[in-house]
JSON list of C-alpha atoms in Angstrom, two decimals:
[
{"chain": "A", "resi": 1, "resn": "MET", "atom": "CA", "xyz": [-24.91, -171.23, 81.01]},
{"chain": "A", "resi": 2, "resn": "LYS", "atom": "CA", "xyz": [-26.54, -171.23, 84.42]},
{"chain": "A", "resi": 3, "resn": "PHE", "atom": "CA", "xyz": [-28.72, -168.57, 86.03]},
{"chain": "A", "resi": 4, "resn": "ASP", "atom": "CA", "xyz": [-31.36, -168.39, 88.74]},
{"chain": "A", "resi": 5, "resn": "LEU", "atom": "CA", "xyz": [-34.99, -167.50, 88.16]},
{"chain": "A", "resi": 6, "resn": "VAL", "atom": "CA", "xyz": [-37.82, -166.50, 90.48]},
{"chain": "A", "resi": 7, "resn": "LYS", "atom": "CA", "xyz": [-41.47, -167.32, 89.87]},
{"chain": "A", "resi": 8, "resn": "THR", "atom": "CA", "xyz": [-43.69, -164.30, 90.49]},
{"chain": "A", "resi": 9, "resn": "ASN", "atom": "CA", "xyz": [-47.37, -163.65, 89.93]},
{"chain": "A", "resi": 10, "resn": "ILE", "atom": "CA", "xyz": [-46.47, -162.07, 86.55]},
{"chain": "A", "resi": 11, "resn": "GLY", "atom": "CA", "xyz": [-44.20, -164.89, 85.38]},
{"chain": "A", "resi": 12, "resn": "ILE", "atom": "CA", "xyz": [-40.63, -166.09, 85.70]},
{"chain": "A", "resi": 13, "resn": "ILE", "atom": "CA", "xyz": [-37.95, -163.41, 86.09]},
{"chain": "A", "resi": 14, "resn": "PRO", "atom": "CA", "xyz": [-34.17, -163.45, 86.67]},
{"chain": "A", "resi": 15, "resn": "ALA", "atom": "CA", "xyz": [-33.24, -163.50, 90.36]},
{"chain": "A", "resi": 16, "resn": "THR", "atom": "CA", "xyz": [-30.37, -160.97, 90.17]},
{"chain": "A", "resi": 17, "resn": "ASP", "atom": "CA", "xyz": [-28.90, -158.44, 87.76]},
{"chain": "A", "resi": 18, "resn": "LEU", "atom": "CA", "xyz": [-26.19, -160.94, 86.81]},
{"chain": "A", "resi": 19, "resn": "ASP", "atom": "CA", "xyz": [-28.88, -163.56, 86.16]},
{"chain": "A", "resi": 20, "resn": "LYS", "atom": "CA", "xyz": [-30.72, -161.00, 83.98]},
{"chain": "A", "resi": 21, "resn": "GLU", "atom": "CA", "xyz": [-27.58, -160.46, 81.88]},
{"chain": "A", "resi": 22, "resn": "LYS", "atom": "CA", "xyz": [-27.37, -164.20, 81.24]},
{"chain": "A", "resi": 23, "resn": "PHE", "atom": "CA", "xyz": [-31.13, -164.55, 80.71]},
{"chain": "A", "resi": 24, "resn": "ASP", "atom": "CA", "xyz": [-31.08, -161.76, 78.11]},
{"chain": "A", "resi": 25, "resn": "LYS", "atom": "CA", "xyz": [-28.65, -163.85, 76.03]},
{"chain": "A", "resi": 26, "resn": "VAL", "atom": "CA", "xyz": [-31.41, -166.44, 75.49]},
{"chain": "A", "resi": 27, "resn": "GLY", "atom": "CA", "xyz": [-33.09, -165.56, 72.22]},
{"chain": "A", "resi": 28, "resn": "ILE", "atom": "CA", "xyz": [-36.82, -164.95, 71.83]},
{"chain": "A", "resi": 29, "resn": "GLY", "atom": "CA", "xyz": [-38.52, -168.25, 71.03]},
{"chain": "A", "resi": 30, "resn": "GLU", "atom": "CA", "xyz": [-35.44, -170.21, 72.07]},
{"chain": "A", "resi": 31, "resn": "ILE", "atom": "CA", "xyz": [-36.22, -173.21, 74.26]},
{"chain": "A", "resi": 32, "resn": "PHE", "atom": "CA", "xyz": [-34.16, -173.79, 77.39]},
{"chain": "A", "resi": 33, "resn": "SER", "atom": "CA", "xyz": [-34.42, -176.24, 80.28]},
{"chain": "A", "resi": 34, "resn": "CYS", "atom": "CA", "xyz": [-34.95, -175.43, 83.92]},
{"chain": "A", "resi": 35, "resn": "LYS", "atom": "CA", "xyz": [-34.19, -177.50, 86.98]},
{"chain": "A", "resi": 36, "resn": "THR", "atom": "CA", "xyz": [-35.92, -176.64, 90.22]},
{"chain": "A", "resi": 37, "resn": "LEU", "atom": "CA", "xyz": [-34.09, -177.04, 93.50]},
{"chain": "A", "resi": 38, "resn": "ASP", "atom": "CA", "xyz": [-35.33, -177.16, 97.04]},
{"chain": "A", "resi": 39, "resn": "GLN", "atom": "CA", "xyz": [-33.31, -174.13, 98.06]},
{"chain": "A", "resi": 40, "resn": "ARG", "atom": "CA", "xyz": [-31.61, -174.39, 101.40]},
{"chain": "A", "resi": 41, "resn": "ASN", "atom": "CA", "xyz": [-31.48, -171.74, 104.02]},
{"chain": "A", "resi": 42, "resn": "ALA", "atom": "CA", "xyz": [-27.98, -170.24, 103.93]},
{"chain": "A", "resi": 43, "resn": "GLY", "atom": "CA", "xyz": [-28.28, -169.33, 107.62]},
{"chain": "A", "resi": 44, "resn": "PHE", "atom": "CA", "xyz": [-28.88, -172.96, 108.49]},
{"chain": "A", "resi": 45, "resn": "HIS", "atom": "CA", "xyz": [-25.84, -173.89, 106.40]},
{"chain": "A", "resi": 46, "resn": "ARG", "atom": "CA", "xyz": [-23.76, -171.47, 108.52]},
{"chain": "A", "resi": 47, "resn": "LYS", "atom": "CA", "xyz": [-25.27, -173.06, 111.62]},
{"chain": "A", "resi": 48, "resn": "PHE", "atom": "CA", "xyz": [-24.00, -176.46, 110.50]},
{"chain": "A", "resi": 49, "resn": "PHE", "atom": "CA", "xyz": [-20.48, -175.14, 109.98]},
{"chain": "A", "resi": 50, "resn": "ALA", "atom": "CA", "xyz": [-20.63, -173.41, 113.38]},
{"chain": "A", "resi": 51, "resn": "LEU", "atom": "CA", "xyz": [-21.48, -176.83, 114.87]},
{"chain": "A", "resi": 52, "resn": "ILE", "atom": "CA", "xyz": [-18.43, -178.38, 113.21]},
{"chain": "A", "resi": 53, "resn": "HIS", "atom": "CA", "xyz": [-16.21, -175.51, 114.36]},
{"chain": "A", "resi": 54, "resn": "ILE", "atom": "CA", "xyz": [-17.42, -175.81, 117.97]},
{"chain": "A", "resi": 55, "resn": "ALA", "atom": "CA", "xyz": [-16.92, -179.59, 117.89]},
{"chain": "A", "resi": 56, "resn": "TRP", "atom": "CA", "xyz": [-13.39, -179.03, 116.53]},
{"chain": "A", "resi": 57, "resn": "ASP", "atom": "CA", "xyz": [-12.57, -176.49, 119.25]},
{"chain": "A", "resi": 58, "resn": "ASN", "atom": "CA", "xyz": [-13.88, -178.79, 122.00]},
{"chain": "A", "resi": 59, "resn": "MET", "atom": "CA", "xyz": [-12.62, -182.11, 120.66]},
{"chain": "A", "resi": 60, "resn": "PRO", "atom": "CA", "xyz": [-10.73, -184.19, 123.26]},
{"chain": "A", "resi": 61, "resn": "HIS", "atom": "CA", "xyz": [-6.98, -184.22, 122.78]},
{"chain": "A", "resi": 62, "resn": "LYS", "atom": "CA", "xyz": [-6.99, -187.97, 122.09]},
{"chain": "A", "resi": 63, "resn": "TYR", "atom": "CA", "xyz": [-8.74, -187.33, 118.74]},
{"chain": "A", "resi": 64, "resn": "MET", "atom": "CA", "xyz": [-6.35, -184.64, 117.52]},
{"chain": "A", "resi": 65, "resn": "SER", "atom": "CA", "xyz": [-4.22, -187.22, 115.71]},
{"chain": "A", "resi": 66, "resn": "HIS", "atom": "CA", "xyz": [-7.34, -188.61, 113.98]},
{"chain": "A", "resi": 67, "resn": "PHE", "atom": "CA", "xyz": [-8.55, -185.31, 112.52]},
{"chain": "A", "resi": 68, "resn": "HIS", "atom": "CA", "xyz": [-5.95, -182.86, 111.29]},
{"chain": "A", "resi": 69, "resn": "THR", "atom": "CA", "xyz": [-8.48, -180.28, 110.08]},
{"chain": "A", "resi": 70, "resn": "GLU", "atom": "CA", "xyz": [-12.10, -179.28, 110.57]},
{"chain": "A", "resi": 71, "resn": "TYR", "atom": "CA", "xyz": [-12.68, -180.62, 107.06]},
{"chain": "A", "resi": 72, "resn": "THR", "atom": "CA", "xyz": [-11.61, -184.16, 108.01]},
{"chain": "A", "resi": 73, "resn": "LEU", "atom": "CA", "xyz": [-13.72, -183.99, 111.18]},
{"chain": "A", "resi": 74, "resn": "ARG", "atom": "CA", "xyz": [-16.72, -182.80, 109.17]},
{"chain": "A", "resi": 75, "resn": "ARG", "atom": "CA", "xyz": [-16.32, -185.61, 106.63]},
{"chain": "A", "resi": 76, "resn": "GLU", "atom": "CA", "xyz": [-16.07, -188.20, 109.43]},
{"chain": "A", "resi": 77, "resn": "VAL", "atom": "CA", "xyz": [-19.16, -187.08, 111.37]},
{"chain": "A", "resi": 78, "resn": "ILE", "atom": "CA", "xyz": [-21.15, -186.89, 108.13]},
{"chain": "A", "resi": 79, "resn": "LYS", "atom": "CA", "xyz": [-20.00, -190.39, 107.25]},
{"chain": "A", "resi": 80, "resn": "ARG", "atom": "CA", "xyz": [-20.63, -191.70, 110.79]},
{"chain": "A", "resi": 81, "resn": "GLU", "atom": "CA", "xyz": [-24.15, -190.24, 110.59]},
{"chain": "A", "resi": 82, "resn": "GLY", "atom": "CA", "xyz": [-24.81, -192.40, 107.53]},
{"chain": "A", "resi": 83, "resn": "TRP", "atom": "CA", "xyz": [-24.56, -189.88, 104.69]},
{"chain": "A", "resi": 84, "resn": "TYR", "atom": "CA", "xyz": [-21.94, -191.73, 102.66]},
{"chain": "A", "resi": 85, "resn": "GLU", "atom": "CA", "xyz": [-21.22, -193.64, 99.47]},
{"chain": "A", "resi": 86, "resn": "TYR", "atom": "CA", "xyz": [-19.95, -197.20, 99.72]},
{"chain": "A", "resi": 87, "resn": "TYR", "atom": "CA", "xyz": [-17.54, -198.95, 97.39]},
{"chain": "A", "resi": 88, "resn": "LYS", "atom": "CA", "xyz": [-14.84, -201.63, 97.39]},
{"chain": "A", "resi": 89, "resn": "ASP", "atom": "CA", "xyz": [-11.30, -200.50, 96.68]},
{"chain": "A", "resi": 90, "resn": "LEU", "atom": "CA", "xyz": [-8.85, -202.30, 94.41]},
{"chain": "A", "resi": 91, "resn": "ARG", "atom": "CA", "xyz": [-7.87, -204.64, 97.24]},
{"chain": "A", "resi": 92, "resn": "GLY", "atom": "CA", "xyz": [-11.48, -205.56, 97.94]},
{"chain": "A", "resi": 93, "resn": "ASN", "atom": "CA", "xyz": [-11.67, -203.52, 101.17]},
{"chain": "A", "resi": 94, "resn": "ASP", "atom": "CA", "xyz": [-14.91, -201.79, 102.09]},
{"chain": "A", "resi": 95, "resn": "GLN", "atom": "CA", "xyz": [-14.62, -198.01, 101.75]},
{"chain": "A", "resi": 96, "resn": "TYR", "atom": "CA", "xyz": [-17.02, -195.26, 102.80]},
{"chain": "A", "resi": 97, "resn": "ILE", "atom": "CA", "xyz": [-16.84, -191.68, 101.56]},
{"chain": "A", "resi": 98, "resn": "ALA", "atom": "CA", "xyz": [-18.98, -188.89, 103.00]},
{"chain": "A", "resi": 99, "resn": "LYS", "atom": "CA", "xyz": [-21.43, -187.57, 100.41]},
{"chain": "A", "resi": 100, "resn": "SER", "atom": "CA", "xyz": [-21.49, -183.93, 99.46]},
{"chain": "A", "resi": 101, "resn": "ILE", "atom": "CA", "xyz": [-23.67, -181.53, 101.42]},
{"chain": "A", "resi": 102, "resn": "ALA", "atom": "CA", "xyz": [-23.58, -178.94, 98.63]},
{"chain": "A", "resi": 103, "resn": "PHE", "atom": "CA", "xyz": [-26.75, -176.92, 98.12]},
{"chain": "A", "resi": 104, "resn": "ASP", "atom": "CA", "xyz": [-27.59, -178.77, 94.91]},
{"chain": "A", "resi": 105, "resn": "LYS", "atom": "CA", "xyz": [-27.06, -182.20, 96.50]},
{"chain": "A", "resi": 106, "resn": "MET", "atom": "CA", "xyz": [-29.69, -182.06, 99.26]},
{"chain": "A", "resi": 107, "resn": "GLY", "atom": "CA", "xyz": [-32.74, -179.99, 100.14]},
{"chain": "A", "resi": 108, "resn": "GLN", "atom": "CA", "xyz": [-33.45, -178.07, 103.33]},
{"chain": "A", "resi": 109, "resn": "GLU", "atom": "CA", "xyz": [-35.46, -180.80, 105.07]},
{"chain": "A", "resi": 110, "resn": "GLU", "atom": "CA", "xyz": [-32.82, -183.43, 104.41]},
{"chain": "A", "resi": 111, "resn": "PHE", "atom": "CA", "xyz": [-30.07, -181.02, 105.50]},
{"chain": "A", "resi": 112, "resn": "GLU", "atom": "CA", "xyz": [-31.88, -180.30, 108.79]},
{"chain": "A", "resi": 113, "resn": "GLN", "atom": "CA", "xyz": [-32.15, -184.04, 109.44]},
{"chain": "A", "resi": 114, "resn": "LEU", "atom": "CA", "xyz": [-28.44, -184.43, 108.74]},
{"chain": "A", "resi": 115, "resn": "TYR", "atom": "CA", "xyz": [-27.68, -181.52, 111.11]},
{"chain": "A", "resi": 116, "resn": "ASN", "atom": "CA", "xyz": [-29.65, -183.10, 113.97]},
{"chain": "A", "resi": 117, "resn": "ARG", "atom": "CA", "xyz": [-28.07, -186.52, 113.44]},
{"chain": "A", "resi": 118, "resn": "VAL", "atom": "CA", "xyz": [-24.57, -184.99, 113.29]},
{"chain": "A", "resi": 119, "resn": "ILE", "atom": "CA", "xyz": [-25.23, -183.38, 116.69]},
{"chain": "A", "resi": 120, "resn": "ASP", "atom": "CA", "xyz": [-26.10, -186.84, 118.00]},
{"chain": "A", "resi": 121, "resn": "VAL", "atom": "CA", "xyz": [-22.91, -188.28, 116.47]},
{"chain": "A", "resi": 122, "resn": "ILE", "atom": "CA", "xyz": [-20.77, -185.56, 118.07]},
{"chain": "A", "resi": 123, "resn": "ILE", "atom": "CA", "xyz": [-22.32, -186.16, 121.49]},
{"chain": "A", "resi": 124, "resn": "LYS", "atom": "CA", "xyz": [-22.18, -189.96, 121.22]},
{"chain": "A", "resi": 125, "resn": "TRP", "atom": "CA", "xyz": [-18.74, -190.45, 119.67]},
{"chain": "A", "resi": 126, "resn": "LEU", "atom": "CA", "xyz": [-16.68, -187.31, 120.10]},
{"chain": "A", "resi": 127, "resn": "ILE", "atom": "CA", "xyz": [-17.72, -185.31, 123.17]},
{"chain": "A", "resi": 128, "resn": "PRO", "atom": "CA", "xyz": [-20.01, -187.52, 125.30]},
{"chain": "A", "resi": 129, "resn": "ASP", "atom": "CA", "xyz": [-20.19, -185.11, 128.25]},
{"chain": "A", "resi": 130, "resn": "LEU", "atom": "CA", "xyz": [-21.56, -182.33, 126.05]},
{"chain": "A", "resi": 131, "resn": "ASP", "atom": "CA", "xyz": [-25.07, -181.09, 126.88]},
{"chain": "A", "resi": 132, "resn": "LYS", "atom": "CA", "xyz": [-27.20, -180.81, 123.73]},
{"chain": "A", "resi": 133, "resn": "ASP", "atom": "CA", "xyz": [-29.02, -177.65, 124.86]},
{"chain": "A", "resi": 134, "resn": "LEU", "atom": "CA", "xyz": [-25.75, -176.00, 125.82]},
{"chain": "A", "resi": 135, "resn": "LEU", "atom": "CA", "xyz": [-24.34, -176.90, 122.40]},
{"chain": "A", "resi": 136, "resn": "GLU", "atom": "CA", "xyz": [-27.36, -175.41, 120.60]},
{"chain": "A", "resi": 137, "resn": "ASN", "atom": "CA", "xyz": [-26.99, -172.18, 122.63]},
{"chain": "A", "resi": 138, "resn": "GLU", "atom": "CA", "xyz": [-23.30, -172.01, 121.78]},
{"chain": "A", "resi": 139, "resn": "ILE", "atom": "CA", "xyz": [-24.06, -172.50, 118.08]},
{"chain": "A", "resi": 140, "resn": "MET", "atom": "CA", "xyz": [-26.63, -169.72, 118.13]},
{"chain": "A", "resi": 141, "resn": "SER", "atom": "CA", "xyz": [-24.19, -167.32, 119.79]},
{"chain": "A", "resi": 142, "resn": "PHE", "atom": "CA", "xyz": [-21.52, -168.27, 117.25]},
{"chain": "A", "resi": 143, "resn": "ILE", "atom": "CA", "xyz": [-23.50, -167.37, 114.12]}
]
């Protein structure tokens, strides 16, 4: 069972009504474990996906055959930025898979660094004529 808690000046309390329902199922005196997470800003998460959407919409035609969806583009720019896992396949070939950017996989500071480096990847590899300030303004108007 998983539920979110908030630390207040009077103690730890459930974050939502649904969390309270789950929390109430824990018996008095029962021991349970907690894991703290560096919670990410959901607005910044939306900003990242706006960046990917804008890059997709402005991608040069020559790359359309490389990336069939925004998902494949997102995975590639994340991988190109360096956020990947490496392994050798059954034939001994080097393989790289973009790591997850899920909320529980990276904190806010690390996510912001990834965001900034992905912008650099998009400008360097995908849309070199793109002005970084113009891109940031477009992202802000998109979200």
